[in-house]
JSON list of N, CA and C in Angstrom, two decimals:
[
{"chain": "C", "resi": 1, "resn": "UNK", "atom": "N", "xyz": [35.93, -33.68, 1.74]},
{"chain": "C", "resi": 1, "resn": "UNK", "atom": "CA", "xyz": [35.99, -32.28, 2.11]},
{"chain": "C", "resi": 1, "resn": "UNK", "atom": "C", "xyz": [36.14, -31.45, 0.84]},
{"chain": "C", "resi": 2, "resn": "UNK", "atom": "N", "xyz": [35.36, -30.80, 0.93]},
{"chain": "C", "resi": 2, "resn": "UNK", "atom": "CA", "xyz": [35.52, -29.69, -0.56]},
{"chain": "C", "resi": 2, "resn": "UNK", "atom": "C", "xyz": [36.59, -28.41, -0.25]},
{"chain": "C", "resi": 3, "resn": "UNK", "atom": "N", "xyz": [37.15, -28.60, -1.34]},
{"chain": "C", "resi": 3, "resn": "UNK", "atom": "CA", "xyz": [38.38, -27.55, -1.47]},
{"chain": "C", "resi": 3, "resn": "UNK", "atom": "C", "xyz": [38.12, -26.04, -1.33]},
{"chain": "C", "resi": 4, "resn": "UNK", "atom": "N", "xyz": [38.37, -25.45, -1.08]},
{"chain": "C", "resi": 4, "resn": "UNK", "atom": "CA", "xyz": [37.99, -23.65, -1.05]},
{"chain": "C", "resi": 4, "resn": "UNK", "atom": "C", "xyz": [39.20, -22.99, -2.10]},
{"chain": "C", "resi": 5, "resn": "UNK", "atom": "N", "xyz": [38.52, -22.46, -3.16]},
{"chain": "C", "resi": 5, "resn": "UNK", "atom": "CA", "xyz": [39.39, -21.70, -3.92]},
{"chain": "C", "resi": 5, "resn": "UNK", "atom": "C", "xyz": [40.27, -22.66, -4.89]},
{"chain": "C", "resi": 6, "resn": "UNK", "atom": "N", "xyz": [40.29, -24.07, -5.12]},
{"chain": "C", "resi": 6, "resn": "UNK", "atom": "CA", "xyz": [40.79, -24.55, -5.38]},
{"chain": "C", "resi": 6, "resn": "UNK", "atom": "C", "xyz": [40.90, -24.08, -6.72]},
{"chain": "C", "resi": 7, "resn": "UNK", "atom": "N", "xyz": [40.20, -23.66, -7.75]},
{"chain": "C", "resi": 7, "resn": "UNK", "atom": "CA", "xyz": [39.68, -23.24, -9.08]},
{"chain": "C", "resi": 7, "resn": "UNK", "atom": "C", "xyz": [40.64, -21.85, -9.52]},
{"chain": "C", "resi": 8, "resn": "UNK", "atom": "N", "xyz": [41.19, -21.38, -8.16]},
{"chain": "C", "resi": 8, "resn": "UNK", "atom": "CA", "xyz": [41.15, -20.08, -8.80]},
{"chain": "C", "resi": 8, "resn": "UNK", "atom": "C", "xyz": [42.48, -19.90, -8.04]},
{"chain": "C", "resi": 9, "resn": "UNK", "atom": "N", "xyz": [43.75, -20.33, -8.70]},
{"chain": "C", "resi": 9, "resn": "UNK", "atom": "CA", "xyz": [45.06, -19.81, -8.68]},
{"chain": "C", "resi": 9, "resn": "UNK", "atom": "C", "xyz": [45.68, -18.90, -8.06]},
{"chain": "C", "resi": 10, "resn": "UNK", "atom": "N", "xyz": [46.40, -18.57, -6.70]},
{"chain": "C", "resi": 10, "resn": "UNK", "atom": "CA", "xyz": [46.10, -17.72, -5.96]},
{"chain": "C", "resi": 10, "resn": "UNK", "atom": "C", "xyz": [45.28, -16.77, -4.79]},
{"chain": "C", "resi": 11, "resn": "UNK", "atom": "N", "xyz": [44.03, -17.74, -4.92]},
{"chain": "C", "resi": 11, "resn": "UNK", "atom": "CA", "xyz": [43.01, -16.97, -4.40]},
{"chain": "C", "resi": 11, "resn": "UNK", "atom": "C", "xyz": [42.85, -16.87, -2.68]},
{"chain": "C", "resi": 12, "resn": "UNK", "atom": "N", "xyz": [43.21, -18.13, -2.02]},
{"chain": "C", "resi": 12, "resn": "UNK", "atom": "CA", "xyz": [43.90, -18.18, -1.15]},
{"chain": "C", "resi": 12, "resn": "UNK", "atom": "C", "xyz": [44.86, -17.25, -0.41]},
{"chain": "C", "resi": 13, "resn": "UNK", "atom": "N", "xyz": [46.06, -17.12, -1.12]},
{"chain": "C", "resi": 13, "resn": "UNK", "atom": "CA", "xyz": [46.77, -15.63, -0.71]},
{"chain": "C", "resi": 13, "resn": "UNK", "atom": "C", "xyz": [46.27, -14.13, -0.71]},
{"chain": "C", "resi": 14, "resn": "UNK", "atom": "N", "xyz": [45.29, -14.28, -1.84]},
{"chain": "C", "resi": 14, "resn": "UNK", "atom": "CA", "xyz": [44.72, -13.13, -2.00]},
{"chain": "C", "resi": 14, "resn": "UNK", "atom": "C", "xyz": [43.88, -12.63, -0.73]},
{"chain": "C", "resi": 15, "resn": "UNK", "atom": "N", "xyz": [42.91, -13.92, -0.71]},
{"chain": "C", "resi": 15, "resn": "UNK", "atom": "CA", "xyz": [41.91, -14.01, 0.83]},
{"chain": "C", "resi": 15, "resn": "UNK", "atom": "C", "xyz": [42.76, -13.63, 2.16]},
{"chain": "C", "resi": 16, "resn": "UNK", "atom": "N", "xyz": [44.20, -14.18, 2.01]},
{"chain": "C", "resi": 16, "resn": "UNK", "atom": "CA", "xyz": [44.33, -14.21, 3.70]},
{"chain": "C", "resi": 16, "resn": "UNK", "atom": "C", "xyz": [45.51, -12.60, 3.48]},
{"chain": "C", "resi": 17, "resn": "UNK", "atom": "N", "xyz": [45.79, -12.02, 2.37]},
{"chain": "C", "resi": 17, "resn": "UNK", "atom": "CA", "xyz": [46.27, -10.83, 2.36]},
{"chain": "C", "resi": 17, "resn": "UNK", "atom": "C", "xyz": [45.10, -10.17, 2.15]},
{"chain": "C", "resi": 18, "resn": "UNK", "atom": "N", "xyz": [44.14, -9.85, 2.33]},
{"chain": "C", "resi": 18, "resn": "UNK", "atom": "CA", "xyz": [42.85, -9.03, 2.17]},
{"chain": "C", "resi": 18, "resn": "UNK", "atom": "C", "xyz": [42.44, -9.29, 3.88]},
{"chain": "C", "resi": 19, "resn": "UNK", "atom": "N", "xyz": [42.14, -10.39, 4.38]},
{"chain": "C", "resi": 19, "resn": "UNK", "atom": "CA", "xyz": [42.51, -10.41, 5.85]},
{"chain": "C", "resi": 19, "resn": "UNK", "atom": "C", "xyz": [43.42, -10.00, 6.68]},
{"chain": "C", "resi": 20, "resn": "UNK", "atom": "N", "xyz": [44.23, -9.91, 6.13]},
{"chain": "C", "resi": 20, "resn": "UNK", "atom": "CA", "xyz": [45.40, -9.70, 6.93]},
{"chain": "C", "resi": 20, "resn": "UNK", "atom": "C", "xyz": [45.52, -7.43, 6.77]},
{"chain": "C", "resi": 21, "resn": "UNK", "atom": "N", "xyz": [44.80, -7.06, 5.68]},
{"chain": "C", "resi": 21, "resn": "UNK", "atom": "CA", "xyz": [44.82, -5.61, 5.72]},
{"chain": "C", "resi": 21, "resn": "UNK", "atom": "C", "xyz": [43.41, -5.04, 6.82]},
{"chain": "C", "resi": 22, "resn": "UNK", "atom": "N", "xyz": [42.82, -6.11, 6.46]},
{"chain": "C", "resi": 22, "resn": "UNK", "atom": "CA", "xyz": [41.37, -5.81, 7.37]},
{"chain": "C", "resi": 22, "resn": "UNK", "atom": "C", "xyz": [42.13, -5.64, 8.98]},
{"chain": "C", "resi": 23, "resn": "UNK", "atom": "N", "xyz": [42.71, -6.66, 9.33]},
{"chain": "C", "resi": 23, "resn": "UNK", "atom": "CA", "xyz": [43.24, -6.59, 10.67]},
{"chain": "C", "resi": 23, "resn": "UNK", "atom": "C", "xyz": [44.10, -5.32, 10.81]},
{"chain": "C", "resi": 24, "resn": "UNK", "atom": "N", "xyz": [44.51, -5.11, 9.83]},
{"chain": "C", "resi": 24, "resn": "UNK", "atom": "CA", "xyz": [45.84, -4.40, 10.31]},
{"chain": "C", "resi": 24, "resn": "UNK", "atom": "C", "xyz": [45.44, -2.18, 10.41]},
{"chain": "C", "resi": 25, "resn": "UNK", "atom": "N", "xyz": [44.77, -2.61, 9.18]},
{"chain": "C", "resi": 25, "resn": "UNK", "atom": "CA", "xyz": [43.89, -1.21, 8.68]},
{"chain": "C", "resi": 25, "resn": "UNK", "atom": "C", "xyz": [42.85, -0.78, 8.89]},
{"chain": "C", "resi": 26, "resn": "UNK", "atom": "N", "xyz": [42.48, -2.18, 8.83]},
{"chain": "C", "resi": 26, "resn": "UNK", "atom": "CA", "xyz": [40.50, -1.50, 8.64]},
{"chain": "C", "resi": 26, "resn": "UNK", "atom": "C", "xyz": [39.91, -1.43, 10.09]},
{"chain": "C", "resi": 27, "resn": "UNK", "atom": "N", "xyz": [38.36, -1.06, 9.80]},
{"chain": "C", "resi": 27, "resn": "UNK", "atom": "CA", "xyz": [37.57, -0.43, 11.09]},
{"chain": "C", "resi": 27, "resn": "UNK", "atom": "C", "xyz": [38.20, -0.98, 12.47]},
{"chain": "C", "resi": 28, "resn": "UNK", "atom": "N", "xyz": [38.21, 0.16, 13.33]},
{"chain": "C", "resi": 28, "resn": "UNK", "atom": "CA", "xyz": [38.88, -0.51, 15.04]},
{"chain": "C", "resi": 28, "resn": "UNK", "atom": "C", "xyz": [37.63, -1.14, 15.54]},
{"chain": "C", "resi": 29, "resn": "UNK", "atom": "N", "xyz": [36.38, -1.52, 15.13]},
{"chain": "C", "resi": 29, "resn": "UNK", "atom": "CA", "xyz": [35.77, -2.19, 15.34]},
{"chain": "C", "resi": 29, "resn": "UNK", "atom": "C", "xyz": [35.86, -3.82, 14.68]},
{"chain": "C", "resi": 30, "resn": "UNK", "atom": "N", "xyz": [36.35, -3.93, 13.57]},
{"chain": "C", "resi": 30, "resn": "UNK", "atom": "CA", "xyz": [36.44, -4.81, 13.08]},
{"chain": "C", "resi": 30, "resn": "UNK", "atom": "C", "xyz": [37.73, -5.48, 12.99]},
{"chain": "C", "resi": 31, "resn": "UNK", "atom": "N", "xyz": [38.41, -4.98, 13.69]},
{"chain": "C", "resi": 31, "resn": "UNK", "atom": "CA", "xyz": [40.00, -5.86, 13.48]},
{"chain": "C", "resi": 31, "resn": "UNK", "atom": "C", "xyz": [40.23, -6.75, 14.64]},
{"chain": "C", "resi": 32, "resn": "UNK", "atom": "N", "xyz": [39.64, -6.41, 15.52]},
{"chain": "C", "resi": 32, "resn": "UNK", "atom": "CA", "xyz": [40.19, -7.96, 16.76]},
{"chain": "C", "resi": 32, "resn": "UNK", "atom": "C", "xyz": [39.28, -9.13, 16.27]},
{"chain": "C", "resi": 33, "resn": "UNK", "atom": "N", "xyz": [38.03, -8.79, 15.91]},
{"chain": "C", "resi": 33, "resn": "UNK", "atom": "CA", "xyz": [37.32, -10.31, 14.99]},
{"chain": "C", "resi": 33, "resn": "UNK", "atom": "C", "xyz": [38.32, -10.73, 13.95]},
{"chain": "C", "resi": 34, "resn": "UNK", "atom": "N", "xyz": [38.82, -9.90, 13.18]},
{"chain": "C", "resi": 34, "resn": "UNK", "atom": "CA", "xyz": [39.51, -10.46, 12.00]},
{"chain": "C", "resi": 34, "resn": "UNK", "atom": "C", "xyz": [41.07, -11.10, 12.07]},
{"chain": "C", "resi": 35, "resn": "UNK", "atom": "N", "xyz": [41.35, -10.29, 13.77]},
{"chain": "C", "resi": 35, "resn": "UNK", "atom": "CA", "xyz": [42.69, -10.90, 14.04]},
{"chain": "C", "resi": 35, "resn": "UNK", "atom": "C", "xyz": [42.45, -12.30, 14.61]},
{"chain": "C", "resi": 36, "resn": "UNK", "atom": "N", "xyz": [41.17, -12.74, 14.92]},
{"chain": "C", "resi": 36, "resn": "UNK", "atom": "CA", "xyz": [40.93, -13.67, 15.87]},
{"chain": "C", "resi": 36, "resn": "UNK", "atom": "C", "xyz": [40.49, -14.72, 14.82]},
{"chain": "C", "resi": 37, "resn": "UNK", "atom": "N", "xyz": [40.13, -13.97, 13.44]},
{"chain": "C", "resi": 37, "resn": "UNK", "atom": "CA", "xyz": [39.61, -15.45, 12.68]},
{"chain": "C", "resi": 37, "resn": "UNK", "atom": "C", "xyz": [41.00, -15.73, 11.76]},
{"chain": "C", "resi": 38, "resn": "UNK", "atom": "N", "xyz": [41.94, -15.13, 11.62]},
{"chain": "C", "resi": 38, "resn": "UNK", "atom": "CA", "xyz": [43.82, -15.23, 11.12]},
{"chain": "C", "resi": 38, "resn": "UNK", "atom": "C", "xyz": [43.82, -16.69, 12.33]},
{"chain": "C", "resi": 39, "resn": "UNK", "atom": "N", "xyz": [43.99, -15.74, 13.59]},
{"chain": "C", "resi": 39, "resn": "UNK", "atom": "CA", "xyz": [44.27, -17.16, 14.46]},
{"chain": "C", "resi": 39, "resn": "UNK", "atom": "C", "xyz": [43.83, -18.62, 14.23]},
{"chain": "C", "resi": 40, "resn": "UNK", "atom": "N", "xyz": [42.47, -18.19, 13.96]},
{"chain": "C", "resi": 40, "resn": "UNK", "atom": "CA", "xyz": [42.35, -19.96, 13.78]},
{"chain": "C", "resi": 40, "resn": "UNK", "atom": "C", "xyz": [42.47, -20.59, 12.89]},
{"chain": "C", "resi": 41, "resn": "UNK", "atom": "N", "xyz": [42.26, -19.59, 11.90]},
{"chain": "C", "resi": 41, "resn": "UNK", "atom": "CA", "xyz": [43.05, -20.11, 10.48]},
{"chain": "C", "resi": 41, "resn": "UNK", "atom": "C", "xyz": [44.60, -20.60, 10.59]},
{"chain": "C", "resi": 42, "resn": "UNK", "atom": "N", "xyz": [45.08, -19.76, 11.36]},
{"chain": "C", "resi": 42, "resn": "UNK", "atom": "CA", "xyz": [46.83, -20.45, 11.33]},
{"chain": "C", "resi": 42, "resn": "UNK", "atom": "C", "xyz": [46.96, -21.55, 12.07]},
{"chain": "C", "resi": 43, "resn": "UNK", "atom": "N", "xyz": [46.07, -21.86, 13.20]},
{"chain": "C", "resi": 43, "resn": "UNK", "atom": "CA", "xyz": [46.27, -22.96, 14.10]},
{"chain": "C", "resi": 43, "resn": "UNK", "atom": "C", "xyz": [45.72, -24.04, 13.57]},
{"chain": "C", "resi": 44, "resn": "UNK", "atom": "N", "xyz": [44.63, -23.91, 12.86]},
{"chain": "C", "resi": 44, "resn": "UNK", "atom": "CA", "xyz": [44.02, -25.20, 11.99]},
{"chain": "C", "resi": 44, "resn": "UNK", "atom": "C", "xyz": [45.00, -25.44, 10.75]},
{"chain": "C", "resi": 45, "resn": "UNK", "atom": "N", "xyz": [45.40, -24.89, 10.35]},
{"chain": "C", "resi": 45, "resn": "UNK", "atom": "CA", "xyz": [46.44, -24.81, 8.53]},
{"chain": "C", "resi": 45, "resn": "UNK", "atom": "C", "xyz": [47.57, -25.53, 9.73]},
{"chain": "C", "resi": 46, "resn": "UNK", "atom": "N", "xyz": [47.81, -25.08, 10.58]},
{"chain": "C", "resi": 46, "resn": "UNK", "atom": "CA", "xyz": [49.16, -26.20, 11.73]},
{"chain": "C", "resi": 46, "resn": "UNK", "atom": "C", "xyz": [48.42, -27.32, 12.06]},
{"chain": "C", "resi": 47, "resn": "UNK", "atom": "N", "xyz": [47.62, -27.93, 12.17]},
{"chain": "C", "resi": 47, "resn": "UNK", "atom": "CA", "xyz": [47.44, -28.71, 12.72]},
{"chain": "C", "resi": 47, "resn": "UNK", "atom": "C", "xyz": [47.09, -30.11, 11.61]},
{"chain": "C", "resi": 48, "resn": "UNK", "atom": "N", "xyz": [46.56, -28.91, 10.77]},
{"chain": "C", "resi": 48, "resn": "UNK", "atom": "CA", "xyz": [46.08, -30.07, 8.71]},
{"chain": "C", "resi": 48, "resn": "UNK", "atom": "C", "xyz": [47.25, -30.65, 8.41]},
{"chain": "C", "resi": 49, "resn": "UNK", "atom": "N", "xyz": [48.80, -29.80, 8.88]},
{"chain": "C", "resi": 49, "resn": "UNK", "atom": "CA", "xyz": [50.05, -30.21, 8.20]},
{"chain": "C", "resi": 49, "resn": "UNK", "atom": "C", "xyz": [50.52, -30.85, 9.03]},
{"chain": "C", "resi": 50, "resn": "UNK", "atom": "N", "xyz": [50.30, -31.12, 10.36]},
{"chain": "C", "resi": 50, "resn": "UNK", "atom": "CA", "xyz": [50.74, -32.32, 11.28]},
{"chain": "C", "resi": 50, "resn": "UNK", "atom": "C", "xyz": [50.17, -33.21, 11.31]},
{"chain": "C", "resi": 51, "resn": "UNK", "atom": "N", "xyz": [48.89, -33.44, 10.46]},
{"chain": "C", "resi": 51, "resn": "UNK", "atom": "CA", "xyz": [47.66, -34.69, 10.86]},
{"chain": "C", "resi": 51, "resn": "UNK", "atom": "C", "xyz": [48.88, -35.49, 9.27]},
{"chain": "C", "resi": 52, "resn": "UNK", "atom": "N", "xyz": [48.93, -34.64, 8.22]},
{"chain": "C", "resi": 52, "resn": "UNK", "atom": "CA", "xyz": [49.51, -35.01, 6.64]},
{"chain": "C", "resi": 52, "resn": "UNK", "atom": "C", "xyz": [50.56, -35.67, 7.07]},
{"chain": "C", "resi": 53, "resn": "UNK", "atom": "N", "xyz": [51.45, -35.05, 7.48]},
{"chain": "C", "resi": 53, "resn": "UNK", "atom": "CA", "xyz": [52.88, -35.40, 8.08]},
{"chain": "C", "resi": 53, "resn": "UNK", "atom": "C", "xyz": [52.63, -36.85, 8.64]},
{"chain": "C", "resi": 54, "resn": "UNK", "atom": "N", "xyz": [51.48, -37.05, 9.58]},
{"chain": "C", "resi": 54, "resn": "UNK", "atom": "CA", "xyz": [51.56, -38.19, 10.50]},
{"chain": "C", "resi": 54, "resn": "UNK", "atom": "C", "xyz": [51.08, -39.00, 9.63]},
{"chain": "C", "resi": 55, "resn": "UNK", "atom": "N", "xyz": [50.00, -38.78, 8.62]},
{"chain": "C", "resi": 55, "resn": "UNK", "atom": "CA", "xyz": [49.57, -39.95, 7.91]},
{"chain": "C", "resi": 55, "resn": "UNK", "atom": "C", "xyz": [50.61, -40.42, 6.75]},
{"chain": "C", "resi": 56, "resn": "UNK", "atom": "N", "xyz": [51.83, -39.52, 6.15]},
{"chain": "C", "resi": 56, "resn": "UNK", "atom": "CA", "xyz": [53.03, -39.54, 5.52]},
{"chain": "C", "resi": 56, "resn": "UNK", "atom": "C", "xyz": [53.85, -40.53, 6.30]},
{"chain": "C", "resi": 57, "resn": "UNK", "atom": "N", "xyz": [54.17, -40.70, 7.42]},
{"chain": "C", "resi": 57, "resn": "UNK", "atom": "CA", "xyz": [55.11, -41.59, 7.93]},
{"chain": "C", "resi": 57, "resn": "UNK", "atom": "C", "xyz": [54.52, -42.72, 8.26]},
{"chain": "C", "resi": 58, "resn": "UNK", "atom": "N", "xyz": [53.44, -42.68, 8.25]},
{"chain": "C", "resi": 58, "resn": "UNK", "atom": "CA", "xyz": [52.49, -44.51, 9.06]},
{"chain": "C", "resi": 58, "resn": "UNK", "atom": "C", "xyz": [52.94, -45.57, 7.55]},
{"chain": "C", "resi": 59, "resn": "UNK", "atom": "N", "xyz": [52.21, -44.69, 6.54]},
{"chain": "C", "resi": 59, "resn": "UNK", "atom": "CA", "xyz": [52.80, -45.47, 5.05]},
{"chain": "C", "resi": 59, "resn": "UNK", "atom": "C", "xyz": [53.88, -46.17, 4.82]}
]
């Protein structure tokens, strides 16, 4: 799996605080898409750290 942003220190936070103003600020057309792609971003980032976790304890 290729990394996203891995190169660039921060960039990550930057992305999901630039998302996170889009939702909150930007166009009323464009913020329930952007609140809806946060969501799956947070439910997948939960679910990467429970798959880690589980493959952490089988070891």
């Amino acid at each position: 799996m290729k990394k996203c942003c891995g190169s660039v220190p921060g960039a990550k936070q930057a992305g999901m605080i630039g998302l996170t103003a889009l939702a909150t600020i930007g166009p009323k057309k464009l913020r329930p898409h952007v609140q809806n792609i946060l969501a799956v971003i947070a439910i997948a980032s939960l679910i990467r750290q429970i798959i880690r976790r589980g493959k952490g304890q089988e070891a």
